[in-house]
PDB file of C-alpha atoms and ligand atoms in Angstrom:
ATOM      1  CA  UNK A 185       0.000   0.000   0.000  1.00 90.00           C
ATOM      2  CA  UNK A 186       1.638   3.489  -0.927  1.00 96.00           C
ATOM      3  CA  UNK A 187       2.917   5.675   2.382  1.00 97.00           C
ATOM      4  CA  UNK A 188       0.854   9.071   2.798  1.00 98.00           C
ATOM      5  CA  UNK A 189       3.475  11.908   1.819  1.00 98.00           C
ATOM      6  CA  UNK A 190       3.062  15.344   2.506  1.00 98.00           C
ATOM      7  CA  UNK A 191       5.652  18.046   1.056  1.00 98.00           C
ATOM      8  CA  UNK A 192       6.966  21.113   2.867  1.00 98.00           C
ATOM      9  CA  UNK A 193       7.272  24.125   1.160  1.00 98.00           C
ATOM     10  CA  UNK A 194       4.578  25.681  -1.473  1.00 98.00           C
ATOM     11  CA  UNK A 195       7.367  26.750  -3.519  1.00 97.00           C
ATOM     12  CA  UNK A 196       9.663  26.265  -6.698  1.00 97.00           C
ATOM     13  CA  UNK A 197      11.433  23.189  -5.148  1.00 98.00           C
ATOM     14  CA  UNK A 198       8.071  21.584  -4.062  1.00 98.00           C
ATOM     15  CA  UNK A 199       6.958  21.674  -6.825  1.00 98.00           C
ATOM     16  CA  UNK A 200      10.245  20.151  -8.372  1.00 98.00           C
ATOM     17  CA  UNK A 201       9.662  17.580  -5.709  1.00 98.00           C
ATOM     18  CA  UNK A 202       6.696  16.578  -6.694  1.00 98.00           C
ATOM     19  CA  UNK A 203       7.762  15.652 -10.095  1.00 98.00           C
ATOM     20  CA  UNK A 204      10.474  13.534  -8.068  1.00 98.00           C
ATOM     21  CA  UNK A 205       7.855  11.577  -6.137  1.00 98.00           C
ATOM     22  CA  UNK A 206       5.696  11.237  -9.663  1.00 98.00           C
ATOM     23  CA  UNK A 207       8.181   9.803 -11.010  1.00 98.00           C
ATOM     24  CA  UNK A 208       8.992   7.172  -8.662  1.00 98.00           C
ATOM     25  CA  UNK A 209       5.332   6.185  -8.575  1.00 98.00           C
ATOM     26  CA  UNK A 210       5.942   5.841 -12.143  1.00 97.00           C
ATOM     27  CA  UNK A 211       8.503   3.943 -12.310  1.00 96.00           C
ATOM     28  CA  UNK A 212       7.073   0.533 -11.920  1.00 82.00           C
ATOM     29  CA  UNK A 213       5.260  -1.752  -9.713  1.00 87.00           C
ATOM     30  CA  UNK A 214       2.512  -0.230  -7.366  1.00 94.00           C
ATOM     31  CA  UNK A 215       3.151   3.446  -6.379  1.00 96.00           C
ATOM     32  CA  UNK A 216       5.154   4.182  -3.321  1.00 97.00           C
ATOM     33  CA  UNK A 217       3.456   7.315  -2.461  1.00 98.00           C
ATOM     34  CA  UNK A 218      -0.258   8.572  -1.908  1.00 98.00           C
ATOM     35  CA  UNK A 219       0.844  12.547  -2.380  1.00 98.00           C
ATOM     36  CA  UNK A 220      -1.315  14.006   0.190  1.00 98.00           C
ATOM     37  CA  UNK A 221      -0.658  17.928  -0.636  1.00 98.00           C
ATOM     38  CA  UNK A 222       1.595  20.779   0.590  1.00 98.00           C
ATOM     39  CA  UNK A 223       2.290  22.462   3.756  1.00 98.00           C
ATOM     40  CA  UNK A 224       3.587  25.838   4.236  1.00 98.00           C
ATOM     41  CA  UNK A 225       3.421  28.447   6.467  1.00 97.00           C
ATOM     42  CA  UNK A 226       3.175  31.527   4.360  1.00 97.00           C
ATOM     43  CA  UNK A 227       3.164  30.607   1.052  1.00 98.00           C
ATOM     44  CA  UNK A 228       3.254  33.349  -1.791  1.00 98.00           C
ATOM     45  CA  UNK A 229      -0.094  34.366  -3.753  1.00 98.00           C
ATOM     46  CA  UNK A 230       1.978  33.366  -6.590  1.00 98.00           C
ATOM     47  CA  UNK A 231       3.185  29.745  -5.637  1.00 98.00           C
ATOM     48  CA  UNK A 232      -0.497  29.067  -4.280  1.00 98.00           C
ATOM     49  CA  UNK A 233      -1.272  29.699  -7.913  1.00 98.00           C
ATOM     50  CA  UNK A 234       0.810  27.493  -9.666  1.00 98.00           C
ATOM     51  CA  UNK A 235       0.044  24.624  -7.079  1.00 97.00           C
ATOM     52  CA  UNK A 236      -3.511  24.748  -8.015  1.00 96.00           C
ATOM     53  CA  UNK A 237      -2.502  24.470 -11.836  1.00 97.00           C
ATOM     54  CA  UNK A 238      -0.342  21.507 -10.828  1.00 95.00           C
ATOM     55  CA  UNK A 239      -2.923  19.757  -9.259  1.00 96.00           C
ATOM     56  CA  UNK A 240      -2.248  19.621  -5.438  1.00 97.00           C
ATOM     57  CA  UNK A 241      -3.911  21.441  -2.324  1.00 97.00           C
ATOM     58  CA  UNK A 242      -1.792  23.629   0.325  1.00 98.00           C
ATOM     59  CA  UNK A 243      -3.324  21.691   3.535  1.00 98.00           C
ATOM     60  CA  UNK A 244      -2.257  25.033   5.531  1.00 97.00           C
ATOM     61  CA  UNK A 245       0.883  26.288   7.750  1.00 97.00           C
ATOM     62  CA  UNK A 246       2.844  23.265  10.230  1.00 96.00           C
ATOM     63  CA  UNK A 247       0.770  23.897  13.310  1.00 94.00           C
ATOM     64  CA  UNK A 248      -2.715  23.916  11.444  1.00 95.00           C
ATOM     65  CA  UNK A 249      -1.868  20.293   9.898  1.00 96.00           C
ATOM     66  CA  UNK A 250      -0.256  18.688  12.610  1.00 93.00           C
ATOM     67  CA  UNK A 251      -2.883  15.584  12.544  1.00 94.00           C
ATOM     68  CA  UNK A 252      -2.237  15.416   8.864  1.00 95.00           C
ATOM     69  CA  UNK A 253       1.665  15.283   9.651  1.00 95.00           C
ATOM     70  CA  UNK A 254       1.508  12.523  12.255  1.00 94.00           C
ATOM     71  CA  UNK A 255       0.005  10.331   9.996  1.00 94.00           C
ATOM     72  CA  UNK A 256       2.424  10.750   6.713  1.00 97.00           C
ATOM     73  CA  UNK A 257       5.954  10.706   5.786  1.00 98.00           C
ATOM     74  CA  UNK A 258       7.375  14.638   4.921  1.00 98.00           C
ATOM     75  CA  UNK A 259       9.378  15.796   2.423  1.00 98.00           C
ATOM     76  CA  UNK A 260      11.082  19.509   3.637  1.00 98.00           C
ATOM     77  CA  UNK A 261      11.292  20.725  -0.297  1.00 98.00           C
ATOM     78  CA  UNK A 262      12.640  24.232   1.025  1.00 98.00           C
ATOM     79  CA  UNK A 263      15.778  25.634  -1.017  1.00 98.00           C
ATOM     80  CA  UNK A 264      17.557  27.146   1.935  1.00 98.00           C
ATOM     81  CA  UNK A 265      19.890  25.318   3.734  1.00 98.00           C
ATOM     82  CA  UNK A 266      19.137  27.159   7.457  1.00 98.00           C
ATOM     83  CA  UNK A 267      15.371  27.321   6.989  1.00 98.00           C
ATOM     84  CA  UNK A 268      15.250  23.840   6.067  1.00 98.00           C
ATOM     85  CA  UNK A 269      17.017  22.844   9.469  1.00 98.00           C
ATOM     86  CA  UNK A 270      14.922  25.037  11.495  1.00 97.00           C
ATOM     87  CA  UNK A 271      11.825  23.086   9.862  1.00 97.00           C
ATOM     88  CA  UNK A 272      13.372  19.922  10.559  1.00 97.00           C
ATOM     89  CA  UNK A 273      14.644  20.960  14.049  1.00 96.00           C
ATOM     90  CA  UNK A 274      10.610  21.835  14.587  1.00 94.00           C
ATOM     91  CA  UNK A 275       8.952  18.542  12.746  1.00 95.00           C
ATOM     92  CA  UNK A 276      11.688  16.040  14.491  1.00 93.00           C
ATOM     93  CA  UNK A 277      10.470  17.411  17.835  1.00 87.00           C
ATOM     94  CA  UNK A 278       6.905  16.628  16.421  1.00 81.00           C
ATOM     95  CA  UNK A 279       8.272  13.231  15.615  1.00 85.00           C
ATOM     96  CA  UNK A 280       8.669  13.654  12.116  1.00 89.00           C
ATOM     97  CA  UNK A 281       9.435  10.650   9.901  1.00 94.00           C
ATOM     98  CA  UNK A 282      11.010  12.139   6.247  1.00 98.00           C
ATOM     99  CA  UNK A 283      11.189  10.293   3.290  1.00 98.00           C
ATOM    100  CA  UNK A 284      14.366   9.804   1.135  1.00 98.00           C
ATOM    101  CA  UNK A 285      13.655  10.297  -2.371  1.00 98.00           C
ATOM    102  CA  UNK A 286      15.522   9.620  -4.974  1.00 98.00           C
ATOM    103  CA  UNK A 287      14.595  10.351  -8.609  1.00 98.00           C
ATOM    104  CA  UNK A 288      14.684   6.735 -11.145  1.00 98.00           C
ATOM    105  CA  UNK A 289      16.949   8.855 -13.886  1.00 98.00           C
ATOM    106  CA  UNK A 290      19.701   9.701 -11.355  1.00 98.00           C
ATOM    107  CA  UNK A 291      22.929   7.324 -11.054  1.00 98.00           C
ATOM    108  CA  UNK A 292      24.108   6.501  -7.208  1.00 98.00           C
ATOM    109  CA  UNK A 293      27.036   4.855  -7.467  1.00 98.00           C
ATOM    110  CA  UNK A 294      28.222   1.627  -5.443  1.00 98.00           C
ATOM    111  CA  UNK A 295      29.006   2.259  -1.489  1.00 98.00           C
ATOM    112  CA  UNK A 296      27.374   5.439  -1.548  1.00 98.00           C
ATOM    113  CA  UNK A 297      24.882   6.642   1.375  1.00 98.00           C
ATOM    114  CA  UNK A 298      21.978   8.956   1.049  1.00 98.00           C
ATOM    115  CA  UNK A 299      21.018  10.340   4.818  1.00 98.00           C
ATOM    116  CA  UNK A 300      17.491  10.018   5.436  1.00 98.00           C
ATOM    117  CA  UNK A 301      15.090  12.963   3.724  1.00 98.00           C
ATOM    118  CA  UNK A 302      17.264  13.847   1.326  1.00 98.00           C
ATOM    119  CA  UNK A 303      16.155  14.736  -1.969  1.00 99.00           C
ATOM    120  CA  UNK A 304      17.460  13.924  -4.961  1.00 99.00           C
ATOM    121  CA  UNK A 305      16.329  15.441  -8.929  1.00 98.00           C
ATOM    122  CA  UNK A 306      16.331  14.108 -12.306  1.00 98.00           C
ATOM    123  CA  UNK A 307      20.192  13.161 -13.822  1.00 98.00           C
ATOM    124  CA  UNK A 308      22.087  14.024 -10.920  1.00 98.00           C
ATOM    125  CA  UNK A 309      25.215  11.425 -10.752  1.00 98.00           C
ATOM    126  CA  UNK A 310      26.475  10.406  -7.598  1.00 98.00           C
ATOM    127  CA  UNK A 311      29.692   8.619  -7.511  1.00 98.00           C
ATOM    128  CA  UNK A 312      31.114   5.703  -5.650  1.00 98.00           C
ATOM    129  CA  UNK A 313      31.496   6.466  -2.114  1.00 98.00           C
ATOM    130  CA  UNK A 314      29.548   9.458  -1.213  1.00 99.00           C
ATOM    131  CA  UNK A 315      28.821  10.237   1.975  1.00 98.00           C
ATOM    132  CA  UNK A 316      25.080  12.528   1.854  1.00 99.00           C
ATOM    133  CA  UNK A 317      23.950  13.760   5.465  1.00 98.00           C
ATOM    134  CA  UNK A 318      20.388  14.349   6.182  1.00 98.00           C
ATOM    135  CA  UNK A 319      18.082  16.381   4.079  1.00 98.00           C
ATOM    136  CA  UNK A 320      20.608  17.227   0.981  1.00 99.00           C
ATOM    137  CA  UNK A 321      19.012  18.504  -1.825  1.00 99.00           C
ATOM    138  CA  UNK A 322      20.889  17.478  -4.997  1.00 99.00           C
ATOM    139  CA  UNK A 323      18.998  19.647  -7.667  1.00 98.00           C
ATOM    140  CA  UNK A 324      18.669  18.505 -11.332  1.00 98.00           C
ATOM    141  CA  UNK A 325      21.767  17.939 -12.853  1.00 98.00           C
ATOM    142  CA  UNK A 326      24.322  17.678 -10.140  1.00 99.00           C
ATOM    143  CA  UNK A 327      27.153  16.144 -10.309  1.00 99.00           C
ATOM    144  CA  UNK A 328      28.986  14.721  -6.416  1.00 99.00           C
ATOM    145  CA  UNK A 329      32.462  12.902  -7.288  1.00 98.00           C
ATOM    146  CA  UNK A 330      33.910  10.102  -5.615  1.00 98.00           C
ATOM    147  CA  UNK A 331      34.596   9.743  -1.843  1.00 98.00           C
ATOM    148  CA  UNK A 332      32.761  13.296  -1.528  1.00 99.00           C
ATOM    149  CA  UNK A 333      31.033  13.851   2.230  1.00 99.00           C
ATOM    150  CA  UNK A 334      28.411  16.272   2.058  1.00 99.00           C
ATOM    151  CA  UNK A 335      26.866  17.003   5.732  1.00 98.00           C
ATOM    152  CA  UNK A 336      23.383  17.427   6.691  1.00 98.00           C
ATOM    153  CA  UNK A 337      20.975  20.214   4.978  1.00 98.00           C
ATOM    154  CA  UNK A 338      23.633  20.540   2.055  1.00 99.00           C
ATOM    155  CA  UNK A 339      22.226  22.085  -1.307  1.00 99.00           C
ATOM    156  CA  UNK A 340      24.051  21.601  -4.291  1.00 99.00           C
ATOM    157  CA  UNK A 341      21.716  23.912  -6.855  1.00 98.00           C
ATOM    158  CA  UNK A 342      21.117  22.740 -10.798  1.00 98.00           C
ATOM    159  CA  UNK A 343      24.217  21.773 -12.330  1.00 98.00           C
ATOM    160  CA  UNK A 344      26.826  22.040  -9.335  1.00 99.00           C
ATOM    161  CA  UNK A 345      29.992  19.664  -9.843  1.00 99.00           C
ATOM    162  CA  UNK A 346      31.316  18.557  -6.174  1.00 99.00           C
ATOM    163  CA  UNK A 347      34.682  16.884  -7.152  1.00 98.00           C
ATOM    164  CA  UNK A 348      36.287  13.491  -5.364  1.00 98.00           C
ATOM    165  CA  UNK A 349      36.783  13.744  -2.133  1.00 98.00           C
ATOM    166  CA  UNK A 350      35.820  17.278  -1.216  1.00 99.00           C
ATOM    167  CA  UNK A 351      33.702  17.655   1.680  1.00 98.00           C
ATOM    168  CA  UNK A 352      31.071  20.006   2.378  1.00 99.00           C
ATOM    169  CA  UNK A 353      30.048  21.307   5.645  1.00 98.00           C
ATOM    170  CA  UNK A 354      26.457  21.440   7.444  1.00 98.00           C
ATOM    171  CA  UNK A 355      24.154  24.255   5.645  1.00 98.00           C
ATOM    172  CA  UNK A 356      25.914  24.762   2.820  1.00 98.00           C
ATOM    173  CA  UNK A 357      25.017  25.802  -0.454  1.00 98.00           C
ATOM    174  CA  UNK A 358      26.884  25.413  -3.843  1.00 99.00           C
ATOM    175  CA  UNK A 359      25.287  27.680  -6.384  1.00 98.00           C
ATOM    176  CA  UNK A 360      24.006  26.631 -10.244  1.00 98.00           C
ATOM    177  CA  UNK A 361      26.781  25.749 -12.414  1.00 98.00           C
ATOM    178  CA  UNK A 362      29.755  26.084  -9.632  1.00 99.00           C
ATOM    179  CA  UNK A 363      32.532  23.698  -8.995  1.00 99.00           C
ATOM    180  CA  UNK A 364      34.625  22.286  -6.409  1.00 99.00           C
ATOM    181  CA  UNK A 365      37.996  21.242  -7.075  1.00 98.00           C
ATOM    182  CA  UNK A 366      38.912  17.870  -6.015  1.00 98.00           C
ATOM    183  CA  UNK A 367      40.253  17.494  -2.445  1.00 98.00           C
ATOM    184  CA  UNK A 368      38.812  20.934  -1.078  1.00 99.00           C
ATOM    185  CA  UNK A 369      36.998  21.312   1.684  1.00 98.00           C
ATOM    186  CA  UNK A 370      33.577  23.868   2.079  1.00 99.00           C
ATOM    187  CA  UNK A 371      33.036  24.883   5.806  1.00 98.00           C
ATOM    188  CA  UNK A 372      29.852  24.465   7.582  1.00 98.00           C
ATOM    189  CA  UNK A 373      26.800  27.254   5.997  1.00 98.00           C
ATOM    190  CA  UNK A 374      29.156  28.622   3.376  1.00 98.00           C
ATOM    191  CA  UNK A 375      27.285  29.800   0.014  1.00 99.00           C
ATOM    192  CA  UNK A 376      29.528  29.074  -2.861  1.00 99.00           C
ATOM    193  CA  UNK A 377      28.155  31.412  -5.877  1.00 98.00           C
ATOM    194  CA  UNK A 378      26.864  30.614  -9.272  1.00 98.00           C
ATOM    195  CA  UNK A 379      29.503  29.592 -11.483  1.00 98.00           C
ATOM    196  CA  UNK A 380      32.325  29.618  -9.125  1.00 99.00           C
ATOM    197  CA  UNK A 381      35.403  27.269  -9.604  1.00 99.00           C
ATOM    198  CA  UNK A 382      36.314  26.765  -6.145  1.00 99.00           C
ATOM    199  CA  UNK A 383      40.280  26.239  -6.235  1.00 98.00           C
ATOM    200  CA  UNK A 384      40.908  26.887  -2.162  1.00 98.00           C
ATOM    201  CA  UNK A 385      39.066  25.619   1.191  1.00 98.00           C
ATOM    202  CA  UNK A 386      36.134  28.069   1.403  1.00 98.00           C
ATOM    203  CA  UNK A 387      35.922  29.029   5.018  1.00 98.00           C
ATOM    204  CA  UNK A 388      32.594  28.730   7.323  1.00 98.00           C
ATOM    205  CA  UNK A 389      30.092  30.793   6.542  1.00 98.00           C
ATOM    206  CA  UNK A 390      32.339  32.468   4.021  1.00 98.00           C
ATOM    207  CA  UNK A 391      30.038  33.772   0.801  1.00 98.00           C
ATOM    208  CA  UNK A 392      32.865  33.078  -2.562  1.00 99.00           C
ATOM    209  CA  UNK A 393      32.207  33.466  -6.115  1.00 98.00           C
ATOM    210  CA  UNK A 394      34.123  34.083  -9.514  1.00 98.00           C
ATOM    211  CA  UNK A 395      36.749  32.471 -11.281  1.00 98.00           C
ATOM    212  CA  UNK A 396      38.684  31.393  -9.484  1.00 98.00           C
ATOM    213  CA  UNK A 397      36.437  31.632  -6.360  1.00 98.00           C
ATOM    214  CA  UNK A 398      37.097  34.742  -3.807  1.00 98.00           C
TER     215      UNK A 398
HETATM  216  C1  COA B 665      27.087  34.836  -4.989  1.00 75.06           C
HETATM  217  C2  COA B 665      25.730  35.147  -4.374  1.00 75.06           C
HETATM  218  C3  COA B 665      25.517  34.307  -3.121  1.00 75.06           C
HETATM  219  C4  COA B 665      25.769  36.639  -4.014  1.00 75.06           C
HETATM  220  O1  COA B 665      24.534  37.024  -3.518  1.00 75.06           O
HETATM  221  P1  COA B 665      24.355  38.518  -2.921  1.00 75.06           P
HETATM  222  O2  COA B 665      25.284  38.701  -1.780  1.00 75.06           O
HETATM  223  O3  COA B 665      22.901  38.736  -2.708  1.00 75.06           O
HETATM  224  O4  COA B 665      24.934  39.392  -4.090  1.00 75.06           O
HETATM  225  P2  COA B 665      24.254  40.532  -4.980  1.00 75.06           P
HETATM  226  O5  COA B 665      23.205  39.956  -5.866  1.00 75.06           O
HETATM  227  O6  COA B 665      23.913  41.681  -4.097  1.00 75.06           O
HETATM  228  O7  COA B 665      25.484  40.957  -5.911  1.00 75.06           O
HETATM  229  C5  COA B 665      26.669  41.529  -5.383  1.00 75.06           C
HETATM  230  C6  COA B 665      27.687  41.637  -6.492  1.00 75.06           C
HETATM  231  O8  COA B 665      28.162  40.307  -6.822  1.00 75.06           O
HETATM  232  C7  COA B 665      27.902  40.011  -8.218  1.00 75.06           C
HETATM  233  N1  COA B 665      27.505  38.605  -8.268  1.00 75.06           N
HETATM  234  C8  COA B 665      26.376  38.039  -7.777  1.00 75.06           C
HETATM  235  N2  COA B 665      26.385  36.724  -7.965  1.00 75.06           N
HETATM  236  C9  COA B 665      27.536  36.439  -8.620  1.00 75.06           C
HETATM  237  C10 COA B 665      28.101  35.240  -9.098  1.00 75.06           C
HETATM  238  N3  COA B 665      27.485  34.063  -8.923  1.00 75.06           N
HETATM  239  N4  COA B 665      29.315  35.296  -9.683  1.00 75.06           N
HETATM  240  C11 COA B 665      29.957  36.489  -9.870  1.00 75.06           C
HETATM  241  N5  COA B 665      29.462  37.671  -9.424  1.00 75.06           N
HETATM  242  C12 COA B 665      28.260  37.633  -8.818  1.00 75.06           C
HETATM  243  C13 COA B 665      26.804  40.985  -8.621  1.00 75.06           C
HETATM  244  O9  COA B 665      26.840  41.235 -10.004  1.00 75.06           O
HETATM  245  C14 COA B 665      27.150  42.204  -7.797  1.00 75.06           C
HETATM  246  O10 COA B 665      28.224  42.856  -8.421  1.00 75.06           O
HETATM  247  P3  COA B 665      28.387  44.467  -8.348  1.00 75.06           P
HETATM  248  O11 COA B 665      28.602  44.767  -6.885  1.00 75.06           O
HETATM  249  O12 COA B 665      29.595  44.723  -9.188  1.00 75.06           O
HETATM  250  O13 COA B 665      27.128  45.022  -8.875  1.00 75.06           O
HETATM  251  C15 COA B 665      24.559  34.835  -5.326  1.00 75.06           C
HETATM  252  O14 COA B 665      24.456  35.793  -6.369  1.00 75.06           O
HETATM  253  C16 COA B 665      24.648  33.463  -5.969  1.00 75.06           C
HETATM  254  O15 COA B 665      25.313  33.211  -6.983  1.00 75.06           O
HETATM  255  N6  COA B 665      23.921  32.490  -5.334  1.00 75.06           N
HETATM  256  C17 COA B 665      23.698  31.172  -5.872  1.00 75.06           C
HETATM  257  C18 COA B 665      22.338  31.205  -6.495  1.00 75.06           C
HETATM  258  C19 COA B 665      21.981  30.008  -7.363  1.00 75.06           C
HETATM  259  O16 COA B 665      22.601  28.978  -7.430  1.00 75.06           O
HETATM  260  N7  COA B 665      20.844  30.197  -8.014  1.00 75.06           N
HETATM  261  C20 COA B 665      20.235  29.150  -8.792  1.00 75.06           C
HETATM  262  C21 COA B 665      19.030  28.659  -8.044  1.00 75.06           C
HETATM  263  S1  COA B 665      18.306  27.343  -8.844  1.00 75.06           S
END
């Protein structure tokens, strides 16, 4: 019988995370997940729009839905790193059970581990040996190399290249398009910019961008 799923976060992501969860109801055998709707506090007049042209209702904010939440598995579909681990931080205390979803086009290679809630798009490649933390958000496109540790609430945004063995710390974010050079390391809630070729350890909390990355 498919698992109740509710999605956090009315906005571009959720949406993209939708597709994620269609998809693996798609991809054979019974479907996993009965898509219940979306959750989100304050959602903009705009996103409340295009969820009712995709098809799904906004149930209300967290504390409105909370009998709704017990009973399903979430998905925290929200872009930024920090205010997805506040969310989590307040669901977990809720005892919040989040789903790992992983999209049938993308490649996980052998010995790799995906930390539970994470969310994975369409064609990202994960290598052999990758180490994901809890709720990572590996948008379409991404590309994690070999041996790479990425820790909890990571976002690596459409197209991001994370070489071998680089590791990424807590709350990060590596912008569209950027790269990490192999063997680097990203401190904890650092925000590597669009584009960027990272060629030196980027510092906590440290905001780089450019070619190479400053
Ligand atoms: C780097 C980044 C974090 C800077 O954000 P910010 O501090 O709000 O910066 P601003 O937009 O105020 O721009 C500040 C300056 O940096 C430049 N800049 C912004 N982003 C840049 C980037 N990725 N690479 C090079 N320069 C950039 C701006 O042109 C501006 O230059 P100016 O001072 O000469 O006018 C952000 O622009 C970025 O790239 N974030 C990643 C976003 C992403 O991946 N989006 C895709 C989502 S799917």
């Amino acid at each position: 019988m498919a698992e109740r799923i509710v999605v956090i976060g009315a906005g571009g992501f959720g949406r993209e995370t939708l597709d994620v969860i269609e998809a693996i109801n798609a991809a054979g055998g019974a479907p996993k997940w009965e898509i219940v709707g979306v959750v989100d506090d304050a959602p903009a007049a705009v996103n409340l729009e295009r969820l009712g042209a995709r098809g799904y209702p906004h149930l209300g904010g967290i504390d409105a839905t909370r009998d709704i939440l017990a009973t399903s598995a979430m998905a925290i579909a929200v872009g930024s790193p920090a205010t997805r681990a506040l969310l989590a931080a307040r669901l977990i205390e809720a005892g919040a059970r989040f789903a790992t979803l992983v999209h049938p086009s993308a490649i996980v290679g052998s010995q790799s581990r995906i930390g539970e809630g994470s969310i994975i798009c369409a064609g990202v490649q994960v290598s052999t040996n990758v180490g994901l933390g809890l709720r990572v958000h590996l948008n379409p496109g991404a590309i994690i190399g070999h041996d790479a540790v990425l820790a909890d609430d990571v976002s690596v945004n459409p197209g991001g290249v994370v070489s071998g063995d680089v590791s990424v710390g807590r709350g990060s974010l590596i912008g569209a398009g950027a790269v990490v050079l192999q063997g680097l390391s990203v401190g904890e809630g650092a925000v590597v910019g669009a584009s960027a070729c990272v060629t030196r350890d980027v510092l906590p909390r440290v905001v780089v961008k450019g070619v190479p990355a400053r």
